[in-house]
DNA sequence: TTGTTATTGCAACCTTGTTGCTTTAATTAA
DNA sequence: TTAATTAAAGCAACAAGGTTGCAATAACAA
């Protein structure tokens, strides 16, 4: 059994992430769930889901935290290396399921990498 | 003539960035320059230097803003696409002067990309 | 040297996120 | 089914990073 109890709040958040590569910012989730749960609860559930390997988080260029569903991560470690895309016009942010090549750097032991691509999505071009 | 007047404060900050690929976080600059200028001044000078294409900024995984010198950027647009590295042990963060390949994404007009690599630097392995 | 304009300092503020503690809800044991 | 246990939620207060408005000062041009 995992650490995360399946409460009403957890279910509500999990439903949002289901079947989509769309990412949600912490702020947008707090706003969206304002009537259903406290912001502390939102952050704590996101933390727990990330610890369990169910979602992952990343930062955008403004320093905001975004969350999206994991495709193939295990509890405790996130192994699904993929880039994220953020549209500068509409702000929509999502996972891109393409392989990326991380350069080897002499004298550096690389453990992780995060690639954020920005531009215009198909809706906004 | 550029927008940025060469004041004592601007000179102090520019000296830090000279001849190094080392990046500085906003927070660390405020701390370091605490006796010489106000934090508002630090942020405003960083903004102006970035507008002029003299430095560039990026975010780390905690959402902190880092600043480093540009190699080949022009006023108003940053064109020097390169990854950044942050050591998880000592926190040192720097520009990596290697070419990176940005994947083409169908239906997306990619305008920028930011790759942050993390791991251990040579001092910390 | 004076007038003009950019820059600085300061205080107050905003946003995002966290912490401590009490209350409530979910699970387990009886 | 109920009681005991433990995780989760709510709330208020706080913290860090960064921004804003405005008055005071410094830089530059005439």
PDB file of C-alpha atoms (C1' of nucleotides) in Angstrom:
ATOM      1  CA  UNK A   1       0.000   0.000   0.000  1.00  0.00           C
ATOM      2  CA  UNK A   2       1.231   3.443  -0.874  1.00  0.00           C
ATOM      3  CA  UNK A   3       1.420   6.458   1.361  1.00  0.00           C
ATOM      4  CA  UNK A   4      -1.435   8.270  -0.310  1.00  0.00           C
ATOM      5  CA  UNK A   5      -4.904   7.590   0.966  1.00  0.00           C
ATOM      6  CA  UNK A   6      -7.598   7.810  -1.647  1.00  0.00           C
ATOM      7  CA  UNK A   7      -9.676  10.576  -0.184  1.00  0.00           C
ATOM      8  CA  UNK A   8     -12.252  12.670  -1.940  1.00  0.00           C
ATOM      9  CA  UNK A   9      -9.709  15.468  -2.409  1.00  0.00           C
ATOM     10  CA  UNK A  10      -7.093  13.132  -3.836  1.00  0.00           C
ATOM     11  CA  UNK A  11      -9.632  11.670  -6.258  1.00  0.00           C
ATOM     12  CA  UNK A  12     -10.677  15.131  -7.392  1.00  0.00           C
ATOM     13  CA  UNK A  13      -7.105  16.051  -8.217  1.00  0.00           C
ATOM     14  CA  UNK A  14      -6.280  12.715  -9.814  1.00  0.00           C
ATOM     15  CA  UNK A  15      -9.255  13.066 -12.147  1.00  0.00           C
ATOM     16  CA  UNK A  16      -7.842  16.297 -13.523  1.00  0.00           C
ATOM     17  CA  UNK A  17      -4.593  14.627 -14.515  1.00  0.00           C
ATOM     18  CA  UNK A  18      -6.223  11.574 -16.021  1.00  0.00           C
ATOM     19  CA  UNK A  19      -5.742  10.896 -19.698  1.00  0.00           C
ATOM     20  CA  UNK A  20      -4.002  14.125 -20.529  1.00  0.00           C
ATOM     21  CA  UNK A  21      -0.525  15.455 -21.142  1.00  0.00           C
ATOM     22  CA  UNK A  22      -1.747  18.824 -20.090  1.00  0.00           C
ATOM     23  CA  UNK A  23       0.086  20.340 -17.147  1.00  0.00           C
ATOM     24  CA  UNK A  24      -1.502  22.419 -14.401  1.00  0.00           C
ATOM     25  CA  UNK A  25       0.211  25.122 -12.426  1.00  0.00           C
ATOM     26  CA  UNK A  26      -0.119  24.996  -8.663  1.00  0.00           C
ATOM     27  CA  UNK A  27      -1.782  28.381  -8.769  1.00  0.00           C
ATOM     28  CA  UNK A  28      -4.343  27.317 -11.351  1.00  0.00           C
ATOM     29  CA  UNK A  29      -5.230  24.239  -9.337  1.00  0.00           C
ATOM     30  CA  UNK A  30      -5.746  26.286  -6.184  1.00  0.00           C
ATOM     31  CA  UNK A  31      -7.997  28.651  -8.087  1.00  0.00           C
ATOM     32  CA  UNK A  32      -9.901  25.855  -9.784  1.00  0.00           C
ATOM     33  CA  UNK A  33     -10.429  23.882  -6.586  1.00  0.00           C
ATOM     34  CA  UNK A  34     -11.035  26.894  -4.404  1.00  0.00           C
ATOM     35  CA  UNK A  35     -14.532  25.792  -3.397  1.00  0.00           C
ATOM     36  CA  UNK A  36     -13.542  22.202  -2.795  1.00  0.00           C
ATOM     37  CA  UNK A  37     -10.354  22.332  -0.769  1.00  0.00           C
ATOM     38  CA  UNK A  38      -7.801  24.513   0.933  1.00  0.00           C
ATOM     39  CA  UNK A  39      -4.622  25.560  -0.877  1.00  0.00           C
ATOM     40  CA  UNK A  40      -2.513  23.795   1.733  1.00  0.00           C
ATOM     41  CA  UNK A  41      -4.364  20.616   0.889  1.00  0.00           C
ATOM     42  CA  UNK A  42      -3.758  21.098  -2.812  1.00  0.00           C
ATOM     43  CA  UNK A  43      -0.024  21.530  -2.308  1.00  0.00           C
ATOM     44  CA  UNK A  44       0.194  18.598   0.073  1.00  0.00           C
ATOM     45  CA  UNK A  45      -1.667  16.264  -2.249  1.00  0.00           C
ATOM     46  CA  UNK A  46       0.535  17.325  -5.159  1.00  0.00           C
ATOM     47  CA  UNK A  47       3.618  16.618  -3.043  1.00  0.00           C
ATOM     48  CA  UNK A  48       2.361  13.189  -2.099  1.00  0.00           C
ATOM     49  CA  UNK A  49       1.398  12.278  -5.644  1.00  0.00           C
ATOM     50  CA  UNK A  50       4.837  13.342  -6.793  1.00  0.00           C
ATOM     51  CA  UNK A  51       6.522  11.243  -4.097  1.00  0.00           C
ATOM     52  CA  UNK A  52       4.515   8.268  -5.286  1.00  0.00           C
ATOM     53  CA  UNK A  53       5.612   8.772  -8.874  1.00  0.00           C
ATOM     54  CA  UNK A  54       2.096   9.506 -10.103  1.00  0.00           C
ATOM     55  CA  UNK A  55       2.753  13.069 -11.206  1.00  0.00           C
ATOM     56  CA  UNK A  56       5.903  15.113 -11.785  1.00  0.00           C
ATOM     57  CA  UNK A  57       6.614  18.795 -11.426  1.00  0.00           C
ATOM     58  CA  UNK A  58       8.711  21.329 -13.289  1.00  0.00           C
ATOM     59  CA  UNK A  59       9.275  25.061 -13.340  1.00  0.00           C
ATOM     60  CA  UNK A  60       8.398  27.489 -16.071  1.00  0.00           C
ATOM     61  CA  UNK A  61      10.306  30.610 -17.034  1.00  0.00           C
ATOM     62  CA  UNK A  62       8.508  32.681 -14.431  1.00  0.00           C
ATOM     63  CA  UNK A  63       9.457  30.288 -11.663  1.00  0.00           C
ATOM     64  CA  UNK A  64       5.959  28.854 -11.341  1.00  0.00           C
ATOM     65  CA  UNK A  65       5.553  25.190 -10.558  1.00  0.00           C
ATOM     66  CA  UNK A  66       3.604  22.996 -12.966  1.00  0.00           C
ATOM     67  CA  UNK A  67       2.383  19.467 -12.496  1.00  0.00           C
ATOM     68  CA  UNK A  68       1.596  16.747 -14.995  1.00  0.00           C
ATOM     69  CA  UNK A  69       0.945  13.035 -15.036  1.00  0.00           C
ATOM     70  CA  UNK A  70       3.845  10.636 -15.245  1.00  0.00           C
ATOM     71  CA  UNK A  71       3.900   8.029 -17.945  1.00  0.00           C
ATOM     72  CA  UNK A  72       6.453   5.625 -16.566  1.00  0.00           C
ATOM     73  CA  UNK A  73       7.824   6.763 -13.243  1.00  0.00           C
ATOM     74  CA  UNK A  74       8.181   4.645 -10.147  1.00  0.00           C
ATOM     75  CA  UNK A  75       7.570   5.617  -6.549  1.00  0.00           C
ATOM     76  CA  UNK A  76      10.415   7.715  -5.268  1.00  0.00           C
ATOM     77  CA  UNK A  77      12.095   8.332  -8.564  1.00  0.00           C
ATOM     78  CA  UNK A  78      11.092  10.033 -11.759  1.00  0.00           C
ATOM     79  CA  UNK A  79      12.661   8.424 -14.767  1.00  0.00           C
ATOM     80  CA  UNK A  80      10.551   9.651 -17.624  1.00  0.00           C
ATOM     81  CA  UNK A  81      12.791  12.256 -19.212  1.00  0.00           C
ATOM     82  CA  UNK A  82      10.870  14.425 -21.628  1.00  0.00           C
ATOM     83  CA  UNK A  83      10.605  18.094 -22.518  1.00  0.00           C
ATOM     84  CA  UNK A  84       7.754  20.432 -21.698  1.00  0.00           C
ATOM     85  CA  UNK A  85       6.212  23.071 -23.876  1.00  0.00           C
ATOM     86  CA  UNK A  86       4.644  26.356 -22.827  1.00  0.00           C
ATOM     87  CA  UNK A  87       2.754  28.582 -25.228  1.00  0.00           C
ATOM     88  CA  UNK A  88       3.708  32.215 -24.731  1.00  0.00           C
ATOM     89  CA  UNK A  89       0.321  33.338 -25.969  1.00  0.00           C
ATOM     90  CA  UNK A  90      -2.258  31.208 -24.169  1.00  0.00           C
ATOM     91  CA  UNK A  91      -0.006  29.822 -21.460  1.00  0.00           C
ATOM     92  CA  UNK A  92      -1.035  26.232 -22.024  1.00  0.00           C
ATOM     93  CA  UNK A  93       1.705  23.911 -20.907  1.00  0.00           C
ATOM     94  CA  UNK A  94       2.144  20.239 -21.623  1.00  0.00           C
ATOM     95  CA  UNK A  95       4.447  17.258 -21.801  1.00  0.00           C
ATOM     96  CA  UNK A  96       6.043  16.414 -25.121  1.00  0.00           C
ATOM     97  CA  UNK A  97       6.575  12.755 -25.714  1.00  0.00           C
ATOM     98  CA  UNK A  98       9.756  12.928 -27.680  1.00  0.00           C
ATOM     99  CA  UNK A  99      13.218  11.689 -26.825  1.00  0.00           C
ATOM    100  CA  UNK A 100      15.764  14.316 -26.018  1.00  0.00           C
ATOM    101  CA  UNK A 101      19.498  14.033 -26.148  1.00  0.00           C
ATOM    102  CA  UNK A 102      21.398  15.278 -23.138  1.00  0.00           C
ATOM    103  CA  UNK A 103      24.977  16.229 -23.919  1.00  0.00           C
ATOM    104  CA  UNK A 104      27.800  14.617 -22.005  1.00  0.00           C
ATOM    105  CA  UNK A 105      29.809  17.145 -20.024  1.00  0.00           C
ATOM    106  CA  UNK A 106      33.386  16.477 -19.059  1.00  0.00           C
ATOM    107  CA  UNK A 107      33.959  16.479 -15.299  1.00  0.00           C
ATOM    108  CA  UNK A 108      30.255  16.563 -14.619  1.00  0.00           C
ATOM    109  CA  UNK A 109      28.136  13.710 -13.402  1.00  0.00           C
ATOM    110  CA  UNK A 110      24.747  14.435 -14.899  1.00  0.00           C
ATOM    111  CA  UNK A 111      21.808  13.054 -12.969  1.00  0.00           C
ATOM    112  CA  UNK A 112      18.836  14.901 -14.370  1.00  0.00           C
ATOM    113  CA  UNK A 113      17.773  17.366 -17.003  1.00  0.00           C
ATOM    114  CA  UNK A 114      14.763  19.521 -17.619  1.00  0.00           C
ATOM    115  CA  UNK A 115      14.036  21.037 -20.996  1.00  0.00           C
ATOM    116  CA  UNK A 116      11.382  23.712 -21.310  1.00  0.00           C
ATOM    117  CA  UNK A 117      10.499  24.768 -24.828  1.00  0.00           C
ATOM    118  CA  UNK A 118       8.526  27.908 -25.475  1.00  0.00           C
ATOM    119  CA  UNK A 119       6.738  29.333 -28.465  1.00  0.00           C
ATOM    120  CA  UNK A 120       3.279  29.171 -29.978  1.00  0.00           C
ATOM    121  CA  UNK A 121       0.942  26.210 -29.873  1.00  0.00           C
ATOM    122  CA  UNK A 122      -1.195  25.200 -32.841  1.00  0.00           C
ATOM    123  CA  UNK A 123      -4.163  27.158 -31.477  1.00  0.00           C
ATOM    124  CA  UNK A 124      -2.155  30.363 -31.294  1.00  0.00           C
ATOM    125  CA  UNK A 125      -0.172  30.461 -34.525  1.00  0.00           C
TER     126      UNK A 125
ATOM    127  CA  UNK B   1      23.806  54.873 -26.413  1.00  0.00           C
ATOM    128  CA  UNK B   2      22.090  52.170 -24.446  1.00  0.00           C
ATOM    129  CA  UNK B   3      19.463  52.612 -21.786  1.00  0.00           C
ATOM    130  CA  UNK B   4      21.748  51.645 -18.933  1.00  0.00           C
ATOM    131  CA  UNK B   5      23.735  54.413 -17.304  1.00  0.00           C
ATOM    132  CA  UNK B   6      27.070  53.309 -16.003  1.00  0.00           C
ATOM    133  CA  UNK B   7      26.645  54.126 -12.369  1.00  0.00           C
ATOM    134  CA  UNK B   8      28.720  52.880  -9.486  1.00  0.00           C
ATOM    135  CA  UNK B   9      26.110  50.206  -8.740  1.00  0.00           C
ATOM    136  CA  UNK B  10      25.954  49.014 -12.327  1.00  0.00           C
ATOM    137  CA  UNK B  11      29.740  48.770 -12.468  1.00  0.00           C
ATOM    138  CA  UNK B  12      29.828  46.767  -9.262  1.00  0.00           C
ATOM    139  CA  UNK B  13      27.401  44.228 -10.663  1.00  0.00           C
ATOM    140  CA  UNK B  14      29.023  44.088 -14.090  1.00  0.00           C
ATOM    141  CA  UNK B  15      32.388  43.289 -12.506  1.00  0.00           C
ATOM    142  CA  UNK B  16      30.944  40.190 -10.906  1.00  0.00           C
ATOM    143  CA  UNK B  17      29.856  38.793 -14.247  1.00  0.00           C
ATOM    144  CA  UNK B  18      33.056  39.609 -16.046  1.00  0.00           C
ATOM    145  CA  UNK B  19      35.121  36.765 -17.440  1.00  0.00           C
ATOM    146  CA  UNK B  20      33.110  33.963 -15.942  1.00  0.00           C
ATOM    147  CA  UNK B  21      30.465  31.453 -16.918  1.00  0.00           C
ATOM    148  CA  UNK B  22      29.432  31.287 -13.333  1.00  0.00           C
ATOM    149  CA  UNK B  23      25.818  32.223 -12.679  1.00  0.00           C
ATOM    150  CA  UNK B  24      24.563  34.147  -9.663  1.00  0.00           C
ATOM    151  CA  UNK B  25      21.152  33.823  -8.115  1.00  0.00           C
ATOM    152  CA  UNK B  26      19.252  37.013  -7.428  1.00  0.00           C
ATOM    153  CA  UNK B  27      19.212  36.108  -3.757  1.00  0.00           C
ATOM    154  CA  UNK B  28      22.954  35.571  -3.602  1.00  0.00           C
ATOM    155  CA  UNK B  29      23.604  38.915  -5.272  1.00  0.00           C
ATOM    156  CA  UNK B  30      21.354  40.728  -2.820  1.00  0.00           C
ATOM    157  CA  UNK B  31      23.176  39.087   0.069  1.00  0.00           C
ATOM    158  CA  UNK B  32      26.599  39.766  -1.407  1.00  0.00           C
ATOM    159  CA  UNK B  33      25.864  43.412  -2.192  1.00  0.00           C
ATOM    160  CA  UNK B  34      23.876  44.055   0.961  1.00  0.00           C
ATOM    161  CA  UNK B  35      26.226  46.800   2.182  1.00  0.00           C
ATOM    162  CA  UNK B  36      26.489  48.475  -1.196  1.00  0.00           C
ATOM    163  CA  UNK B  37      22.970  48.701  -2.538  1.00  0.00           C
ATOM    164  CA  UNK B  38      19.322  47.977  -1.927  1.00  0.00           C
ATOM    165  CA  UNK B  39      17.719  44.775  -3.181  1.00  0.00           C
ATOM    166  CA  UNK B  40      15.348  46.783  -5.369  1.00  0.00           C
ATOM    167  CA  UNK B  41      18.376  48.292  -7.050  1.00  0.00           C
ATOM    168  CA  UNK B  42      19.917  44.885  -7.597  1.00  0.00           C
ATOM    169  CA  UNK B  43      16.794  43.554  -9.289  1.00  0.00           C
ATOM    170  CA  UNK B  44      16.371  46.672 -11.392  1.00  0.00           C
ATOM    171  CA  UNK B  45      19.946  46.629 -12.611  1.00  0.00           C
ATOM    172  CA  UNK B  46      19.665  42.942 -13.457  1.00  0.00           C
ATOM    173  CA  UNK B  47      16.507  43.681 -15.431  1.00  0.00           C
ATOM    174  CA  UNK B  48      18.175  46.463 -17.359  1.00  0.00           C
ATOM    175  CA  UNK B  49      21.276  44.432 -18.103  1.00  0.00           C
ATOM    176  CA  UNK B  50      19.074  41.644 -19.359  1.00  0.00           C
ATOM    177  CA  UNK B  51      17.116  44.025 -21.583  1.00  0.00           C
ATOM    178  CA  UNK B  52      20.388  45.224 -23.046  1.00  0.00           C
ATOM    179  CA  UNK B  53      21.511  41.695 -23.841  1.00  0.00           C
ATOM    180  CA  UNK B  54      24.439  41.824 -21.435  1.00  0.00           C
ATOM    181  CA  UNK B  55      23.243  39.098 -19.111  1.00  0.00           C
ATOM    182  CA  UNK B  56      20.555  36.459 -19.332  1.00  0.00           C
ATOM    183  CA  UNK B  57      18.408  34.816 -16.687  1.00  0.00           C
ATOM    184  CA  UNK B  58      17.019  31.369 -16.140  1.00  0.00           C
ATOM    185  CA  UNK B  59      15.189  29.437 -13.437  1.00  0.00           C
ATOM    186  CA  UNK B  60      16.446  26.528 -11.419  1.00  0.00           C
ATOM    187  CA  UNK B  61      14.398  23.610 -10.149  1.00  0.00           C
ATOM    188  CA  UNK B  62      13.414  25.479  -7.019  1.00  0.00           C
ATOM    189  CA  UNK B  63      12.075  28.393  -9.041  1.00  0.00           C
ATOM    190  CA  UNK B  64      14.960  30.699  -8.164  1.00  0.00           C
ATOM    191  CA  UNK B  65      16.195  33.107 -10.776  1.00  0.00           C
ATOM    192  CA  UNK B  66      19.839  32.951 -11.842  1.00  0.00           C
ATOM    193  CA  UNK B  67      21.799  35.395 -13.947  1.00  0.00           C
ATOM    194  CA  UNK B  68      24.867  34.920 -16.097  1.00  0.00           C
ATOM    195  CA  UNK B  69      26.794  36.807 -18.725  1.00  0.00           C
ATOM    196  CA  UNK B  70      25.763  36.532 -22.344  1.00  0.00           C
ATOM    197  CA  UNK B  71      28.308  35.519 -24.930  1.00  0.00           C
ATOM    198  CA  UNK B  72      26.613  36.652 -28.081  1.00  0.00           C
ATOM    199  CA  UNK B  73      23.279  38.247 -27.419  1.00  0.00           C
ATOM    200  CA  UNK B  74      22.049  41.518 -28.831  1.00  0.00           C
ATOM    201  CA  UNK B  75      19.994  44.184 -27.144  1.00  0.00           C
ATOM    202  CA  UNK B  76      16.415  43.102 -26.845  1.00  0.00           C
ATOM    203  CA  UNK B  77      16.901  39.504 -27.841  1.00  0.00           C
ATOM    204  CA  UNK B  78      18.809  36.627 -26.399  1.00  0.00           C
ATOM    205  CA  UNK B  79      20.052  34.291 -29.062  1.00  0.00           C
ATOM    206  CA  UNK B  80      22.779  32.340 -27.321  1.00  0.00           C
ATOM    207  CA  UNK B  81      21.078  29.007 -26.757  1.00  0.00           C
ATOM    208  CA  UNK B  82      22.993  26.883 -24.286  1.00  0.00           C
ATOM    209  CA  UNK B  83      22.267  24.649 -21.323  1.00  0.00           C
ATOM    210  CA  UNK B  84      22.919  25.424 -17.683  1.00  0.00           C
ATOM    211  CA  UNK B  85      24.262  23.140 -15.038  1.00  0.00           C
ATOM    212  CA  UNK B  86      23.505  23.139 -11.322  1.00  0.00           C
ATOM    213  CA  UNK B  87      25.368  20.988  -8.839  1.00  0.00           C
ATOM    214  CA  UNK B  88      22.983  19.401  -6.363  1.00  0.00           C
ATOM    215  CA  UNK B  89      25.694  19.268  -3.736  1.00  0.00           C
ATOM    216  CA  UNK B  90      27.352  22.697  -3.720  1.00  0.00           C
ATOM    217  CA  UNK B  91      24.696  24.580  -5.665  1.00  0.00           C
ATOM    218  CA  UNK B  92      27.171  26.149  -8.080  1.00  0.00           C
ATOM    219  CA  UNK B  93      25.447  26.973 -11.324  1.00  0.00           C
ATOM    220  CA  UNK B  94      26.974  27.849 -14.653  1.00  0.00           C
ATOM    221  CA  UNK B  95      26.588  28.100 -18.391  1.00  0.00           C
ATOM    222  CA  UNK B  96      27.682  25.157 -20.500  1.00  0.00           C
ATOM    223  CA  UNK B  97      29.072  26.100 -23.859  1.00  0.00           C
ATOM    224  CA  UNK B  98      27.859  23.164 -25.836  1.00  0.00           C
ATOM    225  CA  UNK B  99      25.389  23.012 -28.664  1.00  0.00           C
ATOM    226  CA  UNK B 100      22.063  21.473 -27.869  1.00  0.00           C
ATOM    227  CA  UNK B 101      19.568  20.006 -30.260  1.00  0.00           C
ATOM    228  CA  UNK B 102      15.995  21.125 -29.861  1.00  0.00           C
ATOM    229  CA  UNK B 103      13.484  18.669 -31.286  1.00  0.00           C
ATOM    230  CA  UNK B 104      11.004  19.828 -33.864  1.00  0.00           C
ATOM    231  CA  UNK B 105       7.441  19.510 -32.664  1.00  0.00           C
ATOM    232  CA  UNK B 106       4.579  19.199 -35.108  1.00  0.00           C
ATOM    233  CA  UNK B 107       2.036  22.011 -34.830  1.00  0.00           C
ATOM    234  CA  UNK B 108       4.265  23.957 -32.507  1.00  0.00           C
ATOM    235  CA  UNK B 109       6.254  27.030 -33.387  1.00  0.00           C
ATOM    236  CA  UNK B 110       9.260  26.811 -31.108  1.00  0.00           C
ATOM    237  CA  UNK B 111      10.821  30.140 -30.229  1.00  0.00           C
ATOM    238  CA  UNK B 112      13.029  29.354 -27.270  1.00  0.00           C
ATOM    239  CA  UNK B 113      14.298  26.564 -25.099  1.00  0.00           C
ATOM    240  CA  UNK B 114      15.929  26.296 -21.732  1.00  0.00           C
ATOM    241  CA  UNK B 115      17.782  23.196 -20.648  1.00  0.00           C
ATOM    242  CA  UNK B 116      18.810  22.819 -17.036  1.00  0.00           C
ATOM    243  CA  UNK B 117      21.053  19.905 -16.255  1.00  0.00           C
ATOM    244  CA  UNK B 118      21.622  18.777 -12.687  1.00  0.00           C
ATOM    245  CA  UNK B 119      24.065  16.454 -11.006  1.00  0.00           C
ATOM    246  CA  UNK B 120      27.497  16.717  -9.438  1.00  0.00           C
ATOM    247  CA  UNK B 121      30.270  19.041 -10.499  1.00  0.00           C
ATOM    248  CA  UNK B 122      33.906  17.969 -10.588  1.00  0.00           C
ATOM    249  CA  UNK B 123      34.483  19.395  -7.101  1.00  0.00           C
ATOM    250  CA  UNK B 124      31.685  17.309  -5.625  1.00  0.00           C
ATOM    251  CA  UNK B 125      32.062  13.874  -7.197  1.00  0.00           C
TER     252      UNK B 125
ATOM    253  C1'  DT C   1      26.042  75.605 -13.054  1.00  0.00           C
ATOM    254  C1'  DT C   2      21.545  74.655 -13.876  1.00  0.00           C
ATOM    255  C1'  DG C   3      17.852  71.846 -15.680  1.00  0.00           C
ATOM    256  C1'  DT C   4      16.493  67.365 -17.010  1.00  0.00           C
ATOM    257  C1'  DT C   5      16.156  62.596 -16.603  1.00  0.00           C
ATOM    258  C1'  DA C   6      17.680  58.219 -14.986  1.00  0.00           C
ATOM    259  C1'  DT C   7      18.766  55.807 -10.867  1.00  0.00           C
ATOM    260  C1'  DT C   8      18.490  54.693  -6.002  1.00  0.00           C
ATOM    261  C1'  DG C   9      16.505  53.814  -1.350  1.00  0.00           C
ATOM    262  C1'  DC C  10      12.866  52.799   1.389  1.00  0.00           C
ATOM    263  C1'  DA C  11       8.655  50.985   2.921  1.00  0.00           C
ATOM    264  C1'  DA C  12       4.916  48.680   1.796  1.00  0.00           C
ATOM    265  C1'  DC C  13       3.030  45.228  -0.826  1.00  0.00           C
ATOM    266  C1'  DC C  14       2.107  40.888  -3.688  1.00  0.00           C
ATOM    267  C1'  DT C  15       2.500  36.022  -4.904  1.00  0.00           C
ATOM    268  C1'  DT C  16       3.770  31.521  -4.227  1.00  0.00           C
ATOM    269  C1'  DG C  17       4.447  28.298  -1.207  1.00  0.00           C
ATOM    270  C1'  DT C  18       5.259  26.340   3.790  1.00  0.00           C
ATOM    271  C1'  DT C  19       4.559  25.328   8.834  1.00  0.00           C
ATOM    272  C1'  DG C  20       2.273  24.307  13.234  1.00  0.00           C
ATOM    273  C1'  DC C  21      -1.502  22.962  15.245  1.00  0.00           C
ATOM    274  C1'  DT C  22      -6.320  21.590  15.762  1.00  0.00           C
ATOM    275  C1'  DT C  23     -10.172  19.155  13.758  1.00  0.00           C
ATOM    276  C1'  DT C  24     -12.023  15.775  10.739  1.00  0.00           C
ATOM    277  C1'  DA C  25     -12.145  11.666   7.984  1.00  0.00           C
ATOM    278  C1'  DA C  26     -10.420   7.124   6.706  1.00  0.00           C
ATOM    279  C1'  DT C  27      -8.677   2.820   8.079  1.00  0.00           C
ATOM    280  C1'  DT C  28      -7.716  -0.905  11.338  1.00  0.00           C
ATOM    281  C1'  DA C  29      -8.507  -3.560  15.426  1.00  0.00           C
ATOM    282  C1'  DA C  30     -11.664  -5.315  18.725  1.00  0.00           C
TER     283       DA C  30
ATOM    284  C1'  DT D   1     -20.437  -1.966  14.652  1.00  0.00           C
ATOM    285  C1'  DT D   2     -17.972   0.513  17.469  1.00  0.00           C
ATOM    286  C1'  DA D   3     -13.780   2.233  19.303  1.00  0.00           C
ATOM    287  C1'  DA D   4      -8.981   3.329  18.637  1.00  0.00           C
ATOM    288  C1'  DT D   5      -5.508   4.801  15.598  1.00  0.00           C
ATOM    289  C1'  DT D   6      -3.462   7.401  12.118  1.00  0.00           C
ATOM    290  C1'  DA D   7      -3.536  10.009   7.960  1.00  0.00           C
ATOM    291  C1'  DA D   8      -5.451  13.993   5.849  1.00  0.00           C
ATOM    292  C1'  DA D   9      -7.704  18.573   5.825  1.00  0.00           C
ATOM    293  C1'  DG D  10      -8.548  23.322   7.334  1.00  0.00           C
ATOM    294  C1'  DC D  11      -7.024  27.481   9.079  1.00  0.00           C
ATOM    295  C1'  DA D  12      -4.131  31.149  10.316  1.00  0.00           C
ATOM    296  C1'  DA D  13       0.148  32.786  10.418  1.00  0.00           C
ATOM    297  C1'  DC D  14       4.468  32.977   8.337  1.00  0.00           C
ATOM    298  C1'  DA D  15       8.500  33.087   4.923  1.00  0.00           C
ATOM    299  C1'  DA D  16      11.016  33.876   0.678  1.00  0.00           C
ATOM    300  C1'  DG D  17      11.496  36.013  -3.559  1.00  0.00           C
ATOM    301  C1'  DG D  18      10.357  39.585  -6.023  1.00  0.00           C
ATOM    302  C1'  DT D  19       7.645  44.134  -7.364  1.00  0.00           C
ATOM    303  C1'  DT D  20       5.642  48.886  -6.955  1.00  0.00           C
ATOM    304  C1'  DG D  21       5.048  53.819  -5.842  1.00  0.00           C
ATOM    305  C1'  DC D  22       7.090  57.646  -4.555  1.00  0.00           C
ATOM    306  C1'  DA D  23      10.485  60.840  -2.719  1.00  0.00           C
ATOM    307  C1'  DA D  24      15.492  61.765  -2.759  1.00  0.00           C
ATOM    308  C1'  DT D  25      19.765  61.613  -5.191  1.00  0.00           C
ATOM    309  C1'  DA D  26      23.163  61.182  -8.827  1.00  0.00           C
ATOM    310  C1'  DA D  27      24.435  61.453 -13.710  1.00  0.00           C
ATOM    311  C1'  DC D  28      24.461  63.772 -17.783  1.00  0.00           C
ATOM    312  C1'  DA D  29      23.624  67.546 -21.291  1.00  0.00           C
ATOM    313  C1'  DA D  30      23.192  72.283 -22.304  1.00  0.00           C
TER     314       DA D  30
END
